[in-house]
Amino acid sequence: MQVEDRLENEAILRVAETGTIRGLGVFAKANVPQGHRVIFERPVMSCAAATLTDASLYYEWTKIGVEGQNRLKRLFWKLRLLPSSENPGFYTMRRLRSFVREHAYLQKSDPKKANIYKWCSYLNHACEKCANADYTVDSYSGAIAVTTTRPVQAGEEVIVNYNRGKQNLHCTGCKPPGTFRRTWTILRYRFLRWSARRAWPSGEEEPTLFPPGHDPMVVPTPEGKSAVAGQLDESGSTDTISPETPRESGAIFTRLRGVYLSMLAFFHKRQLPAGQDAKDIELESENDAVDRGNQAQ
Ligand SMILES: C[S@@+](CC[C@H](N)C(=O)[O-])C[C@H]1O[C@@H](n2cnc3c(N)ncnc32)[C@H](O)[C@@H]1O
């Protein structure tokens, strides 16, 4: 096997925003030939798949402790709004469960496990025809390998076909969503990411998807030189993104957040008994109360 055959994970991939309803995705930093193993990794978290509603996830989440939880929060922004705690409450567990449902791959061990991976949990779905890679999960160790099924160009998204069970994702390649659904999903998604970024305590370094000093555009080559990954296409295709293009504007999202909070307060107020004022209602206060109640039991 040649040295370049072993380049995988961060050596040839990066996680970036797709600019589509798929949210974040995994992109190739260099041209990858067909049949190349682009990802090989072990789970960063694992729990019993059939028991997502019972103690398994709770056990795993508390077992890794606050430090482990913070490590996962660095990898997955969707977890960042959750409090790190050795005694997570109802709300935390509910968010965690939906995260696992969305991001886990099944390991066919006995009992079946739901595994979260650093790279694979960012892979998006496409139909068999449009997918450019395939994966296998080792039923013993849970290690996952993703291999390209056709050549992938630098800047192209690595996509696999994983629509199974109850997940009902469309292939955005050959079945693009309608304008309304696309706009709504992208806005909602960006708003959530922006909130997650702001939720990180000020003064602490904001978590990134890459280690410090890592330049996602520079691809290490086997000879020890560095090659700059090819620029992404300018065709406006929704399947590729330009890393230089700033995609988020703080002002717009501040305004959107204001509108969103006013809407929440308005609907909340309608549900209150007459005379009670809703102006002090804070986001998630209901869930916090459930959390506290749960912990008190
Ligand atoms: C394994 S995660 C992939 C990472 C995810 N895109 C993110 O930003 O965290 C799977 C989730 O990505 C989104 N997704 C993946 N493929 C999609 C597709 N073809 N169309 C719409 N959403 C997709 C769905 O929300 C799905 O639940």
Coordinates of C-alpha atoms and ligand atoms in Angstrom, one line a residue:
M1 CA 0.0 0.0 0.0
Q2 CA 1.4 3.4 -0.9
V3 CA 1.7 6.1 1.7
E4 CA -0.8 8.4 0.1
D5 CA -3.4 5.6 0.4
R6 CA -3.3 6.1 4.1
L7 CA -4.3 9.7 4.1
E8 CA -7.6 9.9 5.8
N9 CA -9.7 11.9 8.3
E10 CA -8.3 15.4 8.9
A11 CA -5.5 14.9 6.4
I12 CA -7.9 15.1 3.5
L13 CA -11.2 16.2 5.0
R14 CA -12.7 19.2 6.7
V15 CA -16.1 20.0 8.2
A16 CA -17.7 23.0 6.8
E17 CA -21.1 24.6 6.2
T18 CA -22.8 23.3 3.1
G19 CA -25.0 26.4 2.7
T20 CA -27.9 24.1 2.1
I21 CA -30.6 22.6 4.3
R22 CA -28.1 19.8 5.1
G23 CA -26.3 22.1 7.5
L24 CA -22.7 21.2 8.1
G25 CA -21.0 18.5 6.0
V26 CA -17.7 16.8 5.3
F27 CA -15.7 18.1 2.4
A28 CA -12.7 16.8 0.6
K29 CA -9.6 19.0 0.8
A30 CA -7.9 17.3 -2.2
N31 CA -8.8 15.2 -5.1
V32 CA -9.6 11.7 -3.9
P33 CA -9.6 8.6 -6.2
Q34 CA -12.3 6.0 -6.2
G35 CA -11.9 3.2 -3.6
H36 CA -9.9 5.4 -1.2
R37 CA -10.7 5.0 2.5
V38 CA -11.3 8.6 3.5
I39 CA -12.5 8.0 7.1
F40 CA -11.5 5.4 9.6
E41 CA -12.4 6.1 13.3
R42 CA -13.7 4.7 16.5
P43 CA -16.8 6.1 18.3
V44 CA -16.4 9.1 20.5
M45 CA -19.5 8.1 22.3
S46 CA -21.6 4.9 22.3
C47 CA -24.9 3.8 23.9
A48 CA -27.4 1.0 23.5
A49 CA -29.4 1.8 20.4
A50 CA -32.7 0.2 21.4
T51 CA -32.7 1.9 24.8
L52 CA -32.4 5.5 23.9
T53 CA -35.3 6.1 26.2
D54 CA -33.9 4.5 29.2
A55 CA -30.8 4.6 31.4
S56 CA -28.1 3.7 28.8
L57 CA -27.6 7.2 27.4
Y58 CA -27.7 8.7 30.9
Y59 CA -25.1 6.2 32.1
E60 CA -22.8 6.9 29.2
W61 CA -23.2 10.7 29.5
T62 CA -22.5 10.7 33.2
K63 CA -19.7 8.2 32.9
I64 CA -17.5 10.5 30.7
G65 CA -17.9 13.2 33.3
V66 CA -17.9 17.0 32.9
E67 CA -14.5 16.9 31.1
G68 CA -15.7 14.3 28.6
Q69 CA -18.9 16.2 28.0
N70 CA -17.0 19.4 27.3
R71 CA -14.8 17.5 24.9
L72 CA -17.9 16.3 23.0
K73 CA -19.3 19.9 23.1
R74 CA -16.2 21.0 21.3
L75 CA -16.8 18.5 18.5
F76 CA -20.6 19.1 18.2
W77 CA -22.0 22.5 18.4
K78 CA -25.5 21.1 18.8
L79 CA -24.5 19.9 22.3
R80 CA -23.0 23.3 23.3
L81 CA -26.2 24.6 24.8
L82 CA -26.4 21.7 27.2
P83 CA -25.1 22.2 30.7
S84 CA -22.2 20.0 31.6
S85 CA -23.2 18.1 34.7
E86 CA -22.7 14.9 36.5
N87 CA -26.4 14.8 37.2
P88 CA -28.1 15.8 33.9
G89 CA -31.8 16.6 34.1
F90 CA -34.8 15.7 31.9
Y91 CA -34.3 18.5 29.4
T92 CA -30.6 17.7 28.9
M93 CA -31.4 14.0 28.3
R94 CA -34.2 14.9 25.9
R95 CA -31.8 17.1 23.8
L96 CA -29.1 14.4 24.0
R97 CA -31.5 11.8 22.7
S98 CA -32.5 13.8 19.7
F99 CA -28.9 14.5 19.0
V100 CA -28.0 10.8 19.1
R101 CA -31.0 9.9 16.9
E102 CA -29.8 12.4 14.3
H103 CA -26.1 11.7 14.4
A104 CA -25.6 8.0 15.4
Y105 CA -24.7 5.0 13.3
L106 CA -25.8 1.6 14.3
Q107 CA -23.3 -1.1 15.4
K108 CA -24.9 -4.5 14.9
S109 CA -23.5 -5.9 18.2
D110 CA -25.6 -7.6 20.8
P111 CA -27.3 -5.4 22.0
K112 CA -27.2 -3.0 19.1
K113 CA -25.3 0.2 19.8
A114 CA -25.7 3.8 18.6
N115 CA -22.3 5.3 17.9
I116 CA -21.3 8.9 17.6
Y117 CA -18.2 9.6 15.5
K118 CA -16.1 12.7 15.2
W119 CA -16.2 12.7 11.4
C120 CA -18.9 10.4 10.3
S121 CA -21.5 12.1 12.4
Y122 CA -21.1 15.1 10.1
L123 CA -21.6 13.1 6.9
N124 CA -24.8 14.0 5.0
H125 CA -27.2 11.8 3.2
A126 CA -27.9 11.4 -0.6
C127 CA -29.7 8.7 -2.6
E128 CA -27.6 5.8 -3.8
K129 CA -27.1 7.4 -7.2
C130 CA -25.8 10.7 -5.9
A131 CA -23.8 9.4 -2.9
N132 CA -20.0 9.3 -3.6
A133 CA -19.0 7.1 -0.6
D134 CA -20.1 4.1 1.4
Y135 CA -19.5 3.0 4.9
T136 CA -19.2 -0.1 7.0
V137 CA -19.4 -0.4 10.8
D138 CA -17.4 -3.1 12.5
S139 CA -19.9 -5.1 14.6
Y140 CA -17.2 -5.9 17.2
S141 CA -15.2 -2.7 17.8
G142 CA -17.7 -0.2 16.4
A143 CA -14.9 1.2 14.1
I144 CA -16.3 2.8 11.0
A145 CA -14.7 3.0 7.6
V146 CA -15.9 5.2 4.7
T147 CA -14.6 4.5 1.2
T148 CA -15.2 6.6 -1.9
T149 CA -17.4 4.9 -4.6
R150 CA -16.3 7.3 -7.3
P151 CA -13.6 10.0 -7.6
V152 CA -14.2 13.0 -5.3
Q153 CA -12.9 16.4 -6.4
A154 CA -11.2 18.8 -3.9
G155 CA -14.0 20.9 -2.4
E156 CA -16.7 18.4 -3.1
E157 CA -18.8 17.1 -0.3
V158 CA -18.4 13.5 0.8
I159 CA -21.9 12.1 1.0
V160 CA -23.2 8.6 1.9
N161 CA -26.5 6.9 1.7
Y162 CA -27.9 6.3 5.2
N163 CA -31.6 6.9 4.9
R164 CA -32.8 3.9 6.8
G165 CA -35.5 3.2 9.4
K166 CA -37.7 6.2 10.3
Q167 CA -35.3 8.8 8.9
N168 CA -37.0 10.3 5.9
L169 CA -34.3 12.5 4.4
H170 CA -34.6 13.5 0.7
C171 CA -31.6 13.5 -1.6
T172 CA -31.0 17.3 -2.0
G173 CA -28.9 16.4 -5.1
C174 CA -31.7 15.0 -7.3
K175 CA -34.7 16.2 -5.3
P176 CA -34.1 19.8 -4.2
P177 CA -36.5 21.1 -1.5
G178 CA -38.9 23.9 -2.3
T179 CA -37.7 27.5 -1.8
F180 CA -39.8 28.0 1.3
R181 CA -38.6 24.9 3.1
R182 CA -35.0 25.6 2.1
T183 CA -35.0 29.2 3.3
W184 CA -36.8 28.4 6.5
T185 CA -34.4 25.5 7.3
I186 CA -31.3 27.4 6.5
L187 CA -32.4 30.4 8.6
R188 CA -33.5 28.3 11.5
Y189 CA -30.2 26.3 11.4
R190 CA -28.0 29.4 11.2
F191 CA -29.9 31.0 14.1
L192 CA -29.3 27.9 16.2
R193 CA -25.6 27.9 15.4
W194 CA -25.3 31.5 16.2
S195 CA -27.1 31.0 19.6
A196 CA -24.8 28.0 20.3
R197 CA -21.8 30.2 19.7
R198 CA -23.1 32.9 22.0
A199 CA -23.9 30.3 24.6
W200 CA -20.2 29.5 25.1
P201 CA -19.1 31.4 28.3
S202 CA -17.4 34.6 27.5
G203 CA -13.7 34.7 28.2
E204 CA -13.3 31.0 27.3
E205 CA -11.9 30.1 23.9
E206 CA -14.8 29.2 21.6
P207 CA -14.6 25.6 20.5
T208 CA -13.7 24.9 17.0
L209 CA -14.1 21.8 14.8
F210 CA -10.3 21.8 14.2
P211 CA -7.3 21.8 16.5
P212 CA -5.6 25.1 17.0
G213 CA -3.2 26.0 14.2
H214 CA -4.9 23.7 11.8
D215 CA -5.3 25.3 8.4
P216 CA -8.2 23.5 6.6
M217 CA -7.0 24.6 3.2
V218 CA -3.5 23.1 3.5
V219 CA -3.3 19.4 2.8
P220 CA -0.2 17.6 4.0
T221 CA 1.4 15.4 1.3
P222 CA 3.4 12.2 1.8
E223 CA 6.6 14.0 0.8
G224 CA 6.3 16.3 3.7
K225 CA 5.4 19.3 1.5
S226 CA 2.1 21.1 1.8
A227 CA -0.3 21.4 -1.1
V228 CA -3.1 23.9 -1.1
A229 CA -6.5 22.3 -1.7
G230 CA -8.1 23.2 -5.0
Q231 CA -10.5 26.2 -4.9
L232 CA -14.1 25.3 -4.9
D233 CA -16.2 25.7 -8.0
E234 CA -17.8 29.1 -8.8
S235 CA -20.9 27.6 -10.4
G236 CA -23.0 28.5 -7.4
S237 CA -23.8 24.9 -6.9
T238 CA -25.3 24.3 -3.5
D239 CA -23.2 21.3 -3.1
T240 CA -19.9 23.2 -2.6
I241 CA -19.0 26.2 -0.6
S242 CA -16.3 28.8 -0.7
P243 CA -14.5 29.0 2.6
E244 CA -13.6 32.6 2.0
T245 CA -17.2 33.8 1.8
P246 CA -18.5 35.1 5.1
R247 CA -21.8 33.4 5.5
E248 CA -23.2 34.9 8.6
S249 CA -24.1 38.4 9.5
G250 CA -24.4 39.2 13.2
A251 CA -26.8 42.1 12.7
I252 CA -29.4 40.1 10.8
F253 CA -29.3 37.3 13.3
T254 CA -29.6 39.7 16.3
R255 CA -32.8 41.1 14.7
L256 CA -34.1 37.6 13.9
R257 CA -33.5 36.5 17.4
G258 CA -35.5 39.5 18.7
V259 CA -38.4 38.6 16.5
Y260 CA -38.2 35.0 17.6
L261 CA -38.2 35.9 21.3
S262 CA -41.1 38.3 20.9
M263 CA -43.1 35.5 19.1
L264 CA -42.3 33.1 21.9
A265 CA -43.4 35.6 24.6
F266 CA -46.6 36.4 22.6
F267 CA -47.6 32.7 22.4
H268 CA -46.6 32.1 25.9
K269 CA -48.7 35.0 27.2
R270 CA -51.8 33.7 25.4
Q271 CA -51.5 30.5 27.5
L272 CA -51.1 32.3 30.8
P273 CA -54.1 32.8 33.2
A274 CA -55.6 36.3 32.9
G275 CA -53.7 39.0 34.8
Q276 CA -50.3 37.2 34.8
D277 CA -47.5 39.1 33.1
A278 CA -45.3 37.3 30.6
K279 CA -42.6 39.9 30.3
D280 CA -40.2 38.1 32.6
I281 CA -40.5 34.8 30.8
E282 CA -37.1 33.6 29.8
L283 CA -36.3 31.2 27.1
E284 CA -36.2 27.6 28.3
S285 CA -37.3 28.6 31.8
E286 CA -40.0 25.9 31.6
N287 CA -37.4 23.3 30.8
D288 CA -35.1 24.5 33.5
A289 CA -38.0 24.0 36.0
V290 CA -38.6 20.4 34.7
D291 CA -34.8 19.9 35.0
R292 CA -34.7 21.1 38.6
G293 CA -37.8 19.1 39.5
N294 CA -36.2 16.0 38.0
Q295 CA -33.0 16.5 39.9
A296 CA -34.9 17.0 43.2
Q297 CA -36.5 13.6 42.9
Ligands
LIG1 C1 -25.4 12.8 10.6 S1 -26.1 14.4 10.7 C2 -25.1 15.2 9.5 C3 -24.6 16.5 10.0 C4 -25.5 17.6 10.0 N1 -25.7 18.1 8.6 C5 -25.1 18.7 10.9 O1 -25.0 19.9 10.5 O2 -24.9 18.5 12.1 C6 -27.6 14.1 9.9 C7 -28.5 15.3 9.8 O3 -28.1 16.1 8.8 C8 -29.2 16.6 8.1 N2 -29.2 16.0 6.7 C9 -28.3 15.1 6.2 N3 -28.5 14.9 4.9 C10 -29.6 15.6 4.6 C11 -30.3 15.7 3.4 N4 -30.0 15.1 2.3 N5 -31.4 16.6 3.4 C12 -31.7 17.3 4.4 N6 -31.1 17.2 5.6 C13 -30.0 16.4 5.7 C14 -30.5 16.1 8.8 O4 -30.8 17.1 9.7 C15 -29.9 14.9 9.5 O5 -30.7 14.6 10.6

